mmCIF file of C-alpha atoms in Angstrom:
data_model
loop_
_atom_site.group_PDB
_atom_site.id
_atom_site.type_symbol
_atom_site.label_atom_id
_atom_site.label_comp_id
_atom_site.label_asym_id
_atom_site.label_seq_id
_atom_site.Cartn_x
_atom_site.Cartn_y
_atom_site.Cartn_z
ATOM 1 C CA UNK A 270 -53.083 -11.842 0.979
ATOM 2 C CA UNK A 271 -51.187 -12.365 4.621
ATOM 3 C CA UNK A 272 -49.736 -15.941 4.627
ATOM 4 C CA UNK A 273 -49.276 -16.173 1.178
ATOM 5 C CA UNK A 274 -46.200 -15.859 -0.778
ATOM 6 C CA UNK A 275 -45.486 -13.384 -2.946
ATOM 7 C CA UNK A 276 -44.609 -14.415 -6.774
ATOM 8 C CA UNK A 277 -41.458 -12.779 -8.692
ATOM 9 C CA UNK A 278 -42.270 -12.095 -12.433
ATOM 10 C CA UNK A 279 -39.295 -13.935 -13.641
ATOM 11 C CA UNK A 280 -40.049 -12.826 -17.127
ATOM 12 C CA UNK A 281 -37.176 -11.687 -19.390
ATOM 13 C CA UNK A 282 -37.163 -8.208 -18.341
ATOM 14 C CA UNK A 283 -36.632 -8.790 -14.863
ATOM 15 C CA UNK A 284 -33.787 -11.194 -15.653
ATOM 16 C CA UNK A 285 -32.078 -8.685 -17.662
ATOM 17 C CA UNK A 286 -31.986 -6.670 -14.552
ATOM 18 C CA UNK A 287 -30.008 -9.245 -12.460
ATOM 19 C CA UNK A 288 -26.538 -8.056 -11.099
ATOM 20 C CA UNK A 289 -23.326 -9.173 -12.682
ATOM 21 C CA UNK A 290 -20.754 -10.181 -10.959
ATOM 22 C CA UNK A 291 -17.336 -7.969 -10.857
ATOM 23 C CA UNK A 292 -13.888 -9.791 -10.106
ATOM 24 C CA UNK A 293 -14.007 -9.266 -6.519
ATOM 25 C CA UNK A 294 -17.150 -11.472 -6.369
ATOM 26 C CA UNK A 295 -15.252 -13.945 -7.903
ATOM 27 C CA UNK A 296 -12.555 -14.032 -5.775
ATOM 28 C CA UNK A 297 -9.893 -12.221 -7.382
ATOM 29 C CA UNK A 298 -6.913 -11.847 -4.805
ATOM 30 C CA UNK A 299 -6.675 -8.687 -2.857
ATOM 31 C CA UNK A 300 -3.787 -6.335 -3.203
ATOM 32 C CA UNK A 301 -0.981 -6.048 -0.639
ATOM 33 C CA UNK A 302 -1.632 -4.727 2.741
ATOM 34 C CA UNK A 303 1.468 -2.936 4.281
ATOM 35 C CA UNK A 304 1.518 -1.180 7.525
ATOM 36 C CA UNK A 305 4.802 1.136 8.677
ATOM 37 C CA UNK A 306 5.284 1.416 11.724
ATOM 38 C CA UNK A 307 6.605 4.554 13.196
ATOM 39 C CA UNK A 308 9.300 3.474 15.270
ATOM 40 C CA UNK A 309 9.106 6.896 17.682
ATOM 41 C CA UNK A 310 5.798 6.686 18.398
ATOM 42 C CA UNK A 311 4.186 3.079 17.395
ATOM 43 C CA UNK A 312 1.898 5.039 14.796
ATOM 44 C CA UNK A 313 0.518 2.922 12.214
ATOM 45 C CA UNK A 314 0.456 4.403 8.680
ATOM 46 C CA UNK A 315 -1.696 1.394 6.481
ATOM 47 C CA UNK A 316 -1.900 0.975 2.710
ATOM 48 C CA UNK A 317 -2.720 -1.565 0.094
ATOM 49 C CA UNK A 318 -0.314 -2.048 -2.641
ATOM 50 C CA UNK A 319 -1.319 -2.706 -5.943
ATOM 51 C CA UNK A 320 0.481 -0.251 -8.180
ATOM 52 C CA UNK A 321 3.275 2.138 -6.947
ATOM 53 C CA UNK A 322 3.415 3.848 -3.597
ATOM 54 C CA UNK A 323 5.076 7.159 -3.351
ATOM 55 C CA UNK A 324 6.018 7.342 0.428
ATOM 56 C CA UNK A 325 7.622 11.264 1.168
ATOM 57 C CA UNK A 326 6.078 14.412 2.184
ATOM 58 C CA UNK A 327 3.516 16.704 0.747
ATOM 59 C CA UNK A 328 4.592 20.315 -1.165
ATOM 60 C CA UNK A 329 1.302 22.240 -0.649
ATOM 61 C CA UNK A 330 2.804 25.536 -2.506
ATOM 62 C CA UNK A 331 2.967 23.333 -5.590
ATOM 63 C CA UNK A 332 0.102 20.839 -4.965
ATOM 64 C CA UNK A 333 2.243 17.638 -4.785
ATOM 65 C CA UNK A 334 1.020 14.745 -2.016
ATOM 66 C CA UNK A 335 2.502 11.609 -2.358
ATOM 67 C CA UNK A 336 0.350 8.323 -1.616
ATOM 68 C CA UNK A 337 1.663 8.696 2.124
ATOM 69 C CA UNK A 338 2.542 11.566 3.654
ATOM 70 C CA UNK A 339 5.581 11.722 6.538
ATOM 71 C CA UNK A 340 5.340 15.570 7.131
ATOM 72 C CA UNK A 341 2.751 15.111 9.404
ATOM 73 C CA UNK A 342 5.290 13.061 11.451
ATOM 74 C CA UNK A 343 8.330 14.990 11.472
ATOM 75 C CA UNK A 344 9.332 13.864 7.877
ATOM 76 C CA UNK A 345 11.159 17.590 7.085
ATOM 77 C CA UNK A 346 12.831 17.645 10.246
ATOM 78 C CA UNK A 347 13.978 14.010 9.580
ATOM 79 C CA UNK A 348 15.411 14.671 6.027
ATOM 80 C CA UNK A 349 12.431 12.868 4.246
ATOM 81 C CA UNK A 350 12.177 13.778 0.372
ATOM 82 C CA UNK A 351 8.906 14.792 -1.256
ATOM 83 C CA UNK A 352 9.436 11.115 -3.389
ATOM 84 C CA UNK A 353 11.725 9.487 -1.059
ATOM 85 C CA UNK A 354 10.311 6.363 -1.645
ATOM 86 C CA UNK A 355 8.375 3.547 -4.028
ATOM 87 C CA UNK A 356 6.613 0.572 -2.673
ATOM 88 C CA UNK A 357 5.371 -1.836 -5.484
ATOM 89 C CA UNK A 358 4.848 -5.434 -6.331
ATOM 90 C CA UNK A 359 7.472 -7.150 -7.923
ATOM 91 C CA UNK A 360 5.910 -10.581 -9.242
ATOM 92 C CA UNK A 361 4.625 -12.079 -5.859
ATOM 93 C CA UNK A 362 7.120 -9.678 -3.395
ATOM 94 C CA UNK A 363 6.927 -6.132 -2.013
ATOM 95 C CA UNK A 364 9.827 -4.085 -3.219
ATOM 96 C CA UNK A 365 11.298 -0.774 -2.254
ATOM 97 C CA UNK A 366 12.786 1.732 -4.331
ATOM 98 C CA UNK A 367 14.581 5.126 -3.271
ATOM 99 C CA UNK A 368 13.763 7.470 -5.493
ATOM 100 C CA UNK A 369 17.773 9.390 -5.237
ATOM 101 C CA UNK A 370 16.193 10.956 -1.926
ATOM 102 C CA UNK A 371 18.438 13.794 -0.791
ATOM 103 C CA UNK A 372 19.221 11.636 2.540
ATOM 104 C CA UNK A 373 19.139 8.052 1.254
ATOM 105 C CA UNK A 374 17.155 5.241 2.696
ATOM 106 C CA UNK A 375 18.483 2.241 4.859
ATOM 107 C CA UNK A 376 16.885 -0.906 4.720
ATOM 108 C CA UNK A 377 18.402 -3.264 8.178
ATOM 109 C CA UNK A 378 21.579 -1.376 8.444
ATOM 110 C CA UNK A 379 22.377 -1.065 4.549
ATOM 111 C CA UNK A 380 22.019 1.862 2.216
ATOM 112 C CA UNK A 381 20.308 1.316 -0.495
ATOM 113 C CA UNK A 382 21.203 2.165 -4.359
ATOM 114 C CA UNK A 383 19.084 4.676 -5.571
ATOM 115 C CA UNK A 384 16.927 3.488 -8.768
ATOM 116 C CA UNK A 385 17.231 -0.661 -7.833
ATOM 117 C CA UNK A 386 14.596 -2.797 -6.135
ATOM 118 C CA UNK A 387 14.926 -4.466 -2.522
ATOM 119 C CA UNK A 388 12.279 -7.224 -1.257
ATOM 120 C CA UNK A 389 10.367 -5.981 1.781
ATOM 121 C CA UNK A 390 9.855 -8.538 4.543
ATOM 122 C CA UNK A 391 8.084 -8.471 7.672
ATOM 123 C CA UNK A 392 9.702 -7.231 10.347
ATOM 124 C CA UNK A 393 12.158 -5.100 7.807
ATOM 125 C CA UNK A 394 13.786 -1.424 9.782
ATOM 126 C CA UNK A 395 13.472 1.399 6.757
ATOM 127 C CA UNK A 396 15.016 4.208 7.531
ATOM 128 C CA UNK A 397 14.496 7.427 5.484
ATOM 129 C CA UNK A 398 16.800 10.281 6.325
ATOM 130 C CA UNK A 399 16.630 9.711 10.151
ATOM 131 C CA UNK A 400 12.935 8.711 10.330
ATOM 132 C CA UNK A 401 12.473 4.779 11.557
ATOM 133 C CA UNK A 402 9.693 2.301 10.259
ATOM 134 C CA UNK A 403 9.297 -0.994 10.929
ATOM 135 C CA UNK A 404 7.357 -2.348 8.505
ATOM 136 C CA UNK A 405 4.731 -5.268 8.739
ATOM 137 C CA UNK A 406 2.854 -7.207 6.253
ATOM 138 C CA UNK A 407 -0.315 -7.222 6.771
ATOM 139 C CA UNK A 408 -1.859 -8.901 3.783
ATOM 140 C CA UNK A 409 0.234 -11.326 1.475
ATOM 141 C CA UNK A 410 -2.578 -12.378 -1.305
ATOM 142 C CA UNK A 411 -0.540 -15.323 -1.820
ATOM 143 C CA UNK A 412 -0.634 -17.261 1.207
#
């Protein structure tokens, strides 16, 4: 009848069908959200981190793509490995990793040991072969 509310069976079955809630709903921090800046252009390239990132460039011919591509962005010309690079989270930091890329990487001036983790700040220069990021970030799920 119009004006009249309706009435929900609230019997069992209809509980049963209720949604349960998944960890995001239950506020679960969020990962890491990096952005690198491409220091040519201003370009943007954003991820989350909540595992290991593979930055490099892709190998079509035998189907490798790392988690974020440079090719695109003159990473070849530049002397960008196909695994140049790991982001991850060490405890509550970003770290980077060079993965003994052909043309090292440089974090603020200094070359970096292949195989050994570096915290990443905000504002950090990363250079890979000759290509320039800045890199912000974006998301610290501990602040």
């Amino acid at each position: 009848m119009a004006g009249e509310t309706r009435r929900l069976d609230r019997s069992k079955d209809a509980m049963a069908a209720e949604p349960t809630l998944r960890p995001i709903d239950l506020g679960m921090p969020r990962p890491w959200r990096v952005a690198l800046k491409l220091v040519e252009s201003g370009i943007q390239l954003i991820f989350d981190v909540s595992g290991t990132v593979v930055i490099g460039r892709a190998n079509p011919q035998t189907g490798y793509y790392p988690d974020v591509d440079l090719g695109a962005f003159g990473g070849a010309d530049s002397g960008v490995s196909r695994e140049h690079l790991a982001v991850k989270i060490d405890e509550d930091r970003v770290v980077i990793i060079d993965n003994s890329s052909a043309n090292g990487t440089i974090l603020n001036g200094e070359r970096l040991q292949p195989g050994q983790a570096y915290p990443l700040r905000h504002g950090d220069e990363v250079t890979l072969g000759l290509l320039k990021l800045q890199v912000e970030l974006l998301t610290n799920p501990y602040m």
